């Protein structure tokens, strides 16, 4: 072919020199990372590439043969043959879908399509890239955009790791943060990234997707080795049946029998390829039009995840319908019931708080996506003036706007429920405090009654003790003295009993009652003094 011959000349050699220079730039930029695609090691995954050509509303998808990728010159030739349009028809609109960041393919595409190194670096680690013109004006969405979306992946672990731990996640050798591994869980949620480079070029435009394969590297592992002991693969969700809150089914109007249930675990790559192969695609000279299907499935990922995570059972009826309608009737002697109910309220409140934090995190990413796609500007129109494509853009913009409004509604709903839980907790706490105050009053009353009874008993015992102390000893003594011999009752010395018993009894009685008499005297003096003070006050007045 003429193109092959031309590509094998000096231009191809010059491109190979540029590719080598580009490789060194990327290796230097990522040299501080423990794992990155430009390392010359076995990463455990292979990149996939497809070429999508658009013509009159239809698209054809082909897989280029890049088996000679280890030779830069051969790779350049093969890539040129794959990208160049087979016919001389105009316009030449080509979309390059790349799953996984293959370094050799990335270098060739970068030289071919003038892709800056920051495009790959920004995709490698979660970050925001803003492309500016030399005059300081931000490039439009037709040049570059990126988006994150939630996805589910399945744990695949060997026997060496069967306990909970914290891991660094690398998806397609790209860093995706820290996640927790729990052997009791089958899957985990990760953040996938999609990046688009659409600088106007006859050679085509590029969409870079995360590969559905990841490895987990322990945080405390000093030396990183691949493949890791725990990996992540595509998670295929089981059919949940009619009991699920929401479900989506992909149905073609031309072939309704070819329906397929859509789930959040379905890889983006598979969904996008099938759509490009079967559906009508409206494209213009605006590169943004080529990735409409990709953006549609990114939106579906978000919509599916939010509808599953934030259905009414997780927002409105989080405490259960039976608890919500149960009357608040607690008997005073059932305080443990109130305490247990308080614990449940605190647990539900905590669940709502965590749910709201996730929702706010979602809103941040969705707002970032809306801004990256240019849908925050209602005046933004297609630069090509295609009315049909402009209608598609308007519908897409409204979907994202409604999704954000739905998130705000959920946030208000959760916030209101949190406020109600807080009020309920305050009411139950106040009710419990009143019960405790009533208990304290009853306990104090009982203690006072017991103290009064004890005082009465003590006084009675004291009086009896005093009487016994005075009367008994001296009565006995008087009796003995009065008998002085064989006296009988009524004889002449009987008066001795009275002469001894009575004085001693009165004397000891006075001695025993001395404290009581002094207390009476003090109270009387105090009362007399108070009366005198009152008279003096009246006289002065």
XYZ file of C-alpha atoms in Angstrom:
541
model
C 0.000 0.000 0.000
C 1.080 3.552 -0.613
C 0.472 4.520 2.992
C 2.607 1.632 4.216
C 5.450 2.559 1.936
C 5.353 6.173 2.960
C 5.187 5.303 6.636
C 8.330 3.170 6.333
C 10.387 6.137 5.164
C 12.048 8.981 7.041
C 8.740 10.074 8.523
C 8.374 6.725 10.281
C 11.912 6.885 11.583
C 11.338 10.391 12.858
C 8.158 9.226 14.563
C 10.057 6.368 16.228
C 12.578 8.848 17.598
C 9.720 10.926 18.986
C 8.140 7.819 20.515
C 11.405 6.960 22.270
C 11.641 10.499 23.627
C 8.010 10.316 24.739
C 8.749 7.047 26.546
C 11.579 8.609 28.523
C 9.331 11.524 29.447
C 6.669 9.186 30.821
C 9.170 7.004 32.679
C 10.649 10.074 34.334
C 7.218 11.463 35.259
C 6.150 8.165 36.874
C 9.510 7.120 38.323
C 8.425 7.867 41.903
C 5.450 5.483 41.673
C 5.684 1.920 42.965
C 3.644 0.550 40.067
C 2.933 2.173 36.723
C 2.313 0.964 33.143
C 5.745 2.053 31.851
C 7.557 -0.474 34.047
C 9.155 -3.303 32.097
C 7.476 -6.080 34.097
C 4.600 -8.503 33.716
C 1.562 -6.565 34.916
C -0.852 -9.473 34.561
C -3.157 -7.781 32.044
C -3.312 -6.936 28.342
C -4.656 -3.814 26.756
C -7.423 -3.936 24.153
C -7.920 -1.525 21.273
C -10.744 -1.049 18.780
C -11.115 1.323 15.827
C -14.626 2.744 15.296
C -15.289 4.382 11.926
C -18.386 6.497 11.417
C -20.187 6.890 8.129
C -23.725 8.152 7.491
C -25.066 7.400 10.961
C -23.545 3.944 11.184
C -20.358 2.718 12.771
C -18.034 -0.164 12.020
C -15.773 -1.617 14.694
C -12.487 -3.340 13.857
C -9.655 -4.746 15.938
C -6.239 -3.707 14.616
C -3.426 -6.232 14.447
C -0.689 -4.816 16.663
C 1.213 -8.014 17.365
C 4.466 -6.334 16.305
C 4.153 -3.774 19.078
C 7.606 -4.559 20.505
C 9.206 -2.970 17.439
C 8.433 0.793 17.389
C 8.692 1.076 13.605
C 6.459 -1.931 12.961
C 3.966 -0.698 15.556
C 3.879 2.691 13.861
C 3.189 1.093 10.489
C 0.453 -1.187 11.836
C -1.217 1.661 13.711
C -1.180 3.888 10.619
C -2.828 1.187 8.570
C -5.488 0.655 11.231
C -6.323 4.315 11.736
C -6.316 5.568 8.163
C -9.722 5.416 6.523
C -9.991 2.616 3.948
C -11.745 4.891 1.471
C -11.232 8.425 0.320
C -14.646 9.453 1.587
C -14.899 12.670 3.523
C -15.179 13.480 6.345
C -12.913 10.918 8.009
C -14.304 10.361 11.487
C -12.583 7.721 13.573
C -12.791 6.914 17.271
C -10.059 4.873 18.953
C -11.224 2.909 21.997
C -8.371 1.860 24.282
C -8.902 -0.264 27.395
C -5.876 -0.216 29.653
C -2.830 2.003 29.323
C -0.469 -0.003 27.122
C 2.735 2.090 27.074
C 3.804 1.262 23.490
C 0.348 1.934 22.049
C 0.047 5.073 24.171
C 3.359 6.394 22.806
C 2.356 5.741 19.199
C -1.078 7.324 19.650
C 0.452 10.327 21.385
C 2.755 11.053 18.449
C 0.000 10.345 15.935
C -2.697 12.449 17.646
C -0.546 15.028 19.482
C -1.573 13.781 22.939
C 0.280 15.505 25.757
C 1.910 13.345 28.499
C -0.358 14.911 31.108
C -3.301 13.109 29.515
C -1.889 9.737 30.574
C -0.533 11.000 33.901
C -3.911 12.454 34.852
C -5.571 9.152 34.017
C -2.973 7.222 36.025
C -3.826 8.868 39.331
C -7.122 10.547 40.304
C -6.588 14.183 39.402
C -8.167 17.001 37.433
C -6.497 18.138 34.226
C -7.335 21.502 32.683
C -6.124 22.197 29.154
C -5.451 25.850 28.415
C -4.737 27.636 25.170
C -1.605 29.822 24.890
C -3.840 32.804 25.635
C -4.980 31.236 28.925
C -8.451 30.195 27.752
C -9.691 26.753 28.729
C -10.142 24.311 25.862
C -13.663 23.068 25.279
C -15.036 19.597 25.925
C -14.372 18.777 22.275
C -10.652 18.651 23.064
C -10.521 16.852 26.401
C -12.724 15.576 29.189
C -12.521 12.899 31.869
C -14.987 11.303 34.237
C -15.137 8.859 37.132
C -17.944 6.435 37.838
C -18.583 3.714 40.450
C -18.134 0.085 39.484
C -18.148 -3.286 41.218
C -15.294 -5.775 41.079
C -14.930 -9.266 42.499
C -12.243 -10.262 45.000
C -9.926 -13.082 43.922
C -7.598 -13.931 46.815
C -5.205 -16.764 47.539
C -5.005 -18.518 50.893
C -2.234 -16.208 52.115
C -4.680 -13.365 52.640
C -7.811 -14.441 54.468
C -8.086 -11.604 56.966
C -9.169 -7.989 56.929
C -6.507 -5.543 55.772
C -5.915 -2.232 54.001
C -4.584 -2.343 50.439
C -3.442 0.010 47.706
C -5.584 -0.594 44.619
C -4.015 -0.578 41.174
C -6.422 -1.025 38.298
C -4.654 -1.677 35.036
C -1.465 -0.601 36.878
C -3.097 2.789 37.534
C -3.387 3.898 41.141
C -6.970 4.069 42.412
C -6.567 4.756 46.141
C -6.832 2.673 49.315
C -9.578 0.108 49.922
C -10.306 -2.397 52.642
C -10.283 -6.131 51.960
C -12.745 -8.289 53.856
C -12.696 -12.027 53.069
C -16.375 -12.184 54.050
C -17.291 -9.915 51.117
C -17.478 -11.157 47.565
C -17.036 -7.816 45.852
C -16.017 -4.215 46.416
C -16.835 -0.882 44.837
C -14.099 0.930 42.929
C -13.833 4.128 40.924
C -13.231 3.684 37.210
C -11.922 6.434 34.996
C -12.611 7.397 31.387
C -10.524 9.989 29.552
C -11.225 11.478 26.114
C -8.791 13.207 23.763
C -10.582 14.800 20.848
C -8.276 17.397 19.378
C -9.570 18.031 15.883
C -7.599 15.784 13.595
C -8.238 13.739 10.485
C -6.484 10.823 12.148
C -9.150 10.301 14.795
C -9.937 10.742 18.449
C -9.176 8.622 21.498
C -11.202 7.298 24.429
C -9.145 5.699 27.218
C -10.924 3.382 29.664
C -9.841 1.560 32.793
C -9.293 -2.132 32.314
C -11.516 -4.407 34.458
C -8.556 -5.984 36.241
C -6.882 -4.792 39.403
C -4.400 -5.873 42.031
C -4.287 -5.102 45.741
C -0.917 -4.335 47.327
C -0.739 -4.357 51.166
C -0.075 -0.923 52.616
C 2.625 -2.228 54.942
C 4.478 -4.221 52.272
C 7.906 -2.599 51.742
C 8.582 -4.210 48.360
C 5.886 -4.328 45.717
C 5.673 -7.443 43.591
C 3.280 -8.357 40.794
C 0.945 -10.063 40.466
C -0.450 -9.330 43.907
C -1.840 -11.862 46.334
C -5.318 -10.341 45.952
C -6.720 -9.334 42.576
C -9.939 -7.797 41.289
C -11.896 -9.032 38.305
C -15.208 -8.292 36.641
C -18.119 -8.847 38.988
C -21.218 -10.380 37.414
C -24.202 -9.593 39.596
C -26.704 -12.394 40.164
C -30.238 -11.830 38.973
C -32.060 -10.313 41.939
C -35.524 -11.091 40.638
C -38.659 -8.971 40.930
C -37.813 -7.992 44.503
C -35.140 -5.474 43.492
C -36.066 -1.817 43.734
C -35.009 -0.926 40.179
C -33.727 -2.726 37.119
C -32.649 -1.818 33.600
C -32.920 -3.854 30.428
C -31.218 -3.045 27.131
C -33.707 -3.691 24.317
C -33.225 -3.044 20.624
C -36.354 -1.864 18.817
C -35.194 -3.706 15.701
C -34.640 -6.953 17.615
C -36.629 -7.032 20.887
C -35.633 -10.657 21.466
C -32.014 -9.611 21.990
C -32.733 -7.980 25.329
C -30.075 -7.935 28.023
C -30.367 -6.998 31.657
C -28.120 -4.086 32.537
C -26.298 -4.166 35.867
C -23.711 -1.996 37.549
C -21.145 -4.775 37.257
C -21.358 -4.931 33.467
C -17.989 -3.752 32.059
C -18.132 -0.443 30.252
C -16.052 -1.835 27.400
C -18.553 -4.565 26.518
C -21.563 -2.238 26.680
C -19.941 0.435 24.522
C -18.702 -1.960 21.844
C -22.090 -3.614 21.433
C -23.787 -0.230 21.142
C -21.361 1.043 18.502
C -21.830 -2.143 16.499
C -25.634 -2.125 16.520
C -26.965 1.386 17.118
C -27.251 4.508 15.020
C -24.650 7.116 15.915
C -25.024 10.809 15.146
C -21.583 12.275 14.484
C -20.357 15.612 13.215
C -16.956 17.193 12.794
C -17.138 17.949 16.511
C -15.087 15.208 18.274
C -17.469 15.408 21.222
C -20.158 13.702 19.120
C -18.110 10.527 18.669
C -18.210 9.603 22.372
C -21.943 10.074 22.988
C -22.468 6.351 23.588
C -19.568 6.251 26.048
C -21.061 9.126 28.016
C -24.499 7.476 27.980
C -23.151 4.382 29.716
C -21.194 6.474 32.203
C -24.490 8.115 33.095
C -26.184 4.708 33.417
C -23.433 3.583 35.797
C -24.141 6.550 38.040
C -27.909 6.212 37.796
C -27.834 2.494 38.558
C -25.535 2.856 41.560
C -27.532 5.728 43.079
C -30.885 3.972 42.592
C -29.531 0.806 44.239
C -27.793 2.532 47.138
C -30.419 5.185 47.869
C -33.789 3.515 47.507
C -36.588 4.317 50.028
C -35.543 1.452 52.308
C -32.179 3.154 52.795
C -33.467 6.711 53.182
C -37.086 6.901 54.362
C -37.718 3.581 56.111
C -34.241 3.037 57.466
C -35.612 2.161 60.918
C -38.283 -0.177 59.569
C -41.966 0.455 58.952
C -43.010 -1.282 62.186
C -40.784 0.968 64.286
C -41.875 4.090 62.441
C -45.589 3.532 63.106
C -45.256 1.970 66.558
C -46.686 4.232 69.308
C -44.229 5.624 71.806
C -45.588 3.911 74.902
C -43.092 3.045 77.616
C -44.084 2.239 81.174
C -42.096 3.981 83.922
C -40.668 0.657 85.088
C -39.438 -0.207 81.560
C -36.410 2.055 81.495
C -34.239 -0.546 79.804
C -36.594 -0.367 76.834
C -35.870 3.344 76.472
C -32.130 2.790 76.730
C -32.222 0.053 74.093
C -34.367 2.201 71.825
C -31.874 5.034 72.262
C -29.070 2.769 71.086
C -31.047 1.851 67.979
C -31.785 5.507 67.241
C -28.075 6.302 67.536
C -27.205 3.431 65.165
C -29.792 4.577 62.599
C -28.533 8.149 62.870
C -24.967 6.980 62.258
C -26.108 4.987 59.224
C -27.804 8.067 57.789
C -24.715 10.187 58.445
C -22.452 7.793 56.550
C -25.006 7.518 53.747
C -25.130 11.294 53.450
C -21.337 11.516 53.291
C -21.299 9.048 50.397
C -24.041 11.035 48.683
C -22.108 14.287 49.046
C -19.084 12.512 47.600
C -21.218 11.420 44.670
C -22.488 14.940 44.099
C -18.924 16.223 43.988
C -17.967 13.736 41.255
C -21.154 14.319 39.273
C -20.713 18.083 39.410
C -17.129 17.625 38.244
C -18.378 15.459 35.362
C -21.082 17.966 34.403
C -18.497 20.733 34.282
C -16.021 18.584 32.344
C -18.705 17.757 29.765
C -19.732 21.398 29.486
C -23.307 20.781 30.612
C -23.100 23.456 33.295
C -23.303 26.043 30.498
C -26.835 26.083 29.113
C -25.770 28.379 26.270
C -23.215 25.903 24.984
C -24.162 24.678 21.524
C -22.615 22.375 18.976
C -20.066 24.251 16.962
C -21.163 22.407 13.829
C -24.741 23.658 14.002
C -26.233 20.189 13.536
C -29.789 20.405 14.861
C -30.131 16.658 15.411
C -26.894 16.466 17.370
C -27.849 19.578 19.310
C -31.076 17.840 20.343
C -29.039 14.865 21.577
C -26.821 17.226 23.569
C -29.819 18.923 25.160
C -31.304 15.588 26.219
C -27.962 14.455 27.627
C -27.551 17.694 29.550
C -31.052 17.390 31.036
C -30.352 13.836 32.213
C -27.276 14.933 34.129
C -29.114 17.941 35.543
C -32.013 15.772 36.739
C -29.568 13.316 38.301
C -27.930 16.113 40.249
C -31.334 17.436 41.341
C -32.241 13.911 42.448
C -29.086 13.788 44.563
C -29.967 17.112 46.152
C -33.459 15.822 46.913
C -31.955 12.734 48.534
C -29.592 14.907 50.538
C -32.488 17.035 51.800
C -34.460 13.893 52.619
C -31.610 12.298 54.551
C -30.878 15.594 56.295
C -34.525 15.856 57.362
C -34.502 12.287 58.656
C -31.325 12.998 60.591
C -33.005 16.029 62.164
C -36.019 13.899 63.131
C -33.755 11.282 64.663
C -31.984 14.010 66.623
C -35.323 15.380 67.867
C -36.501 11.903 68.769
C -33.297 11.267 70.681
C -33.731 14.577 72.524
C -37.336 13.730 73.440
C -36.398 10.273 74.681
C -33.518 11.722 76.666
C -35.832 14.313 78.234
C -38.375 11.603 79.031
C -35.671 9.464 80.594
C -34.412 12.433 82.619
C -37.921 13.033 83.956
C -38.169 9.394 84.929
C -34.832 9.638 86.672
C -35.944 12.806 88.483
C -39.146 11.057 89.567
C -37.083 8.098 90.758
C -34.832 10.433 92.732
C -37.866 12.100 94.313
C -39.377 8.755 95.291
C -36.072 7.539 96.671
C -35.575 10.748 98.670
C -39.111 10.531 100.026
C -38.597 6.928 101.087
C -35.270 7.808 102.672
C -36.870 10.661 104.627
C -39.630 8.391 105.881
C -37.085 5.813 106.953
C -35.027 8.483 108.689
C -38.103 9.821 110.535
C -39.034 6.321 111.678
C -35.482 5.738 112.805
C -35.506 9.020 114.722
C -38.744 8.101 116.473
C -37.354 4.733 117.379
C -34.149 6.309 118.593
C -36.025 8.823 120.725
C -38.195 6.131 122.249
C -35.196 3.982 122.941
C -33.366 6.922 124.466
C -36.228 7.777 126.753
C -36.601 4.197 127.891
C -32.883 4.043 128.445
C -32.975 7.173 130.556
C -35.868 5.902 132.634
C -34.231 2.558 133.099
C -30.929 4.208 133.908
C -32.513 6.355 136.637
C -35.312 4.234 138.023
C -34.022 0.718 138.120
C -30.685 1.090 139.923
C -31.946 3.438 142.589
C -35.170 1.584 143.103
C -33.136 -1.505 143.817
C -30.807 0.433 146.075
C -33.710 1.995 147.937
C -35.343 -1.359 148.322
C -32.209 -2.868 149.798
C -31.619 0.011 152.187
C -35.230 0.019 153.299
C -34.979 -3.592 154.325
C -32.110 -3.123 156.884
C -32.795 -6.319 158.640
C -35.987 -8.235 158.346
C -38.213 -5.270 157.699
C -41.549 -6.007 156.423
C -43.745 -3.682 154.432
C -45.333 -0.916 156.500
C -42.824 -1.019 159.368
C -40.994 1.911 160.906
C -37.928 2.072 158.580
C -39.928 2.021 155.386
C -39.436 5.790 155.066
C -35.782 5.125 154.209
C -36.909 3.927 150.801
C -38.478 7.291 150.065
C -35.631 9.295 151.545
C -33.060 7.560 149.365
C -34.950 6.684 146.162
C -36.704 9.967 145.509
C -33.766 12.404 145.850
C -31.422 10.175 143.920
C -34.019 9.601 141.239
C -34.668 13.322 140.790
C -30.955 14.121 140.813
C -30.085 11.527 138.202
C -33.129 12.454 136.150
C -31.974 16.076 136.100
C -28.480 14.966 135.135
C -29.775 12.806 132.303
C -32.147 15.512 131.035
C -29.598 18.274 131.350
C -28.978 18.460 127.589
C -32.687 18.544 126.787
C -33.304 21.275 129.359
C -30.457 23.372 128.036
C -31.825 22.997 124.510
C -35.267 24.131 125.641
C -33.699 27.089 127.411
C -31.752 28.131 124.318
C -34.805 27.889 122.084
C -36.853 29.930 124.535
C -34.189 32.649 124.719
C -33.926 32.729 120.960
C -37.684 33.017 120.602
C -37.818 35.804 123.179
C -35.033 37.639 121.385
C -36.852 37.383 118.051
C -40.041 38.740 119.616
C -38.102 41.657 121.109
C -36.563 42.445 117.748
C -40.001 42.475 116.132
C -41.297 44.958 118.744
C -38.315 47.218 118.225
C -38.894 47.186 114.485
C -42.544 48.176 114.909
C -41.574 50.981 117.317
C -39.029 52.374 114.888
C -41.585 52.306 112.134
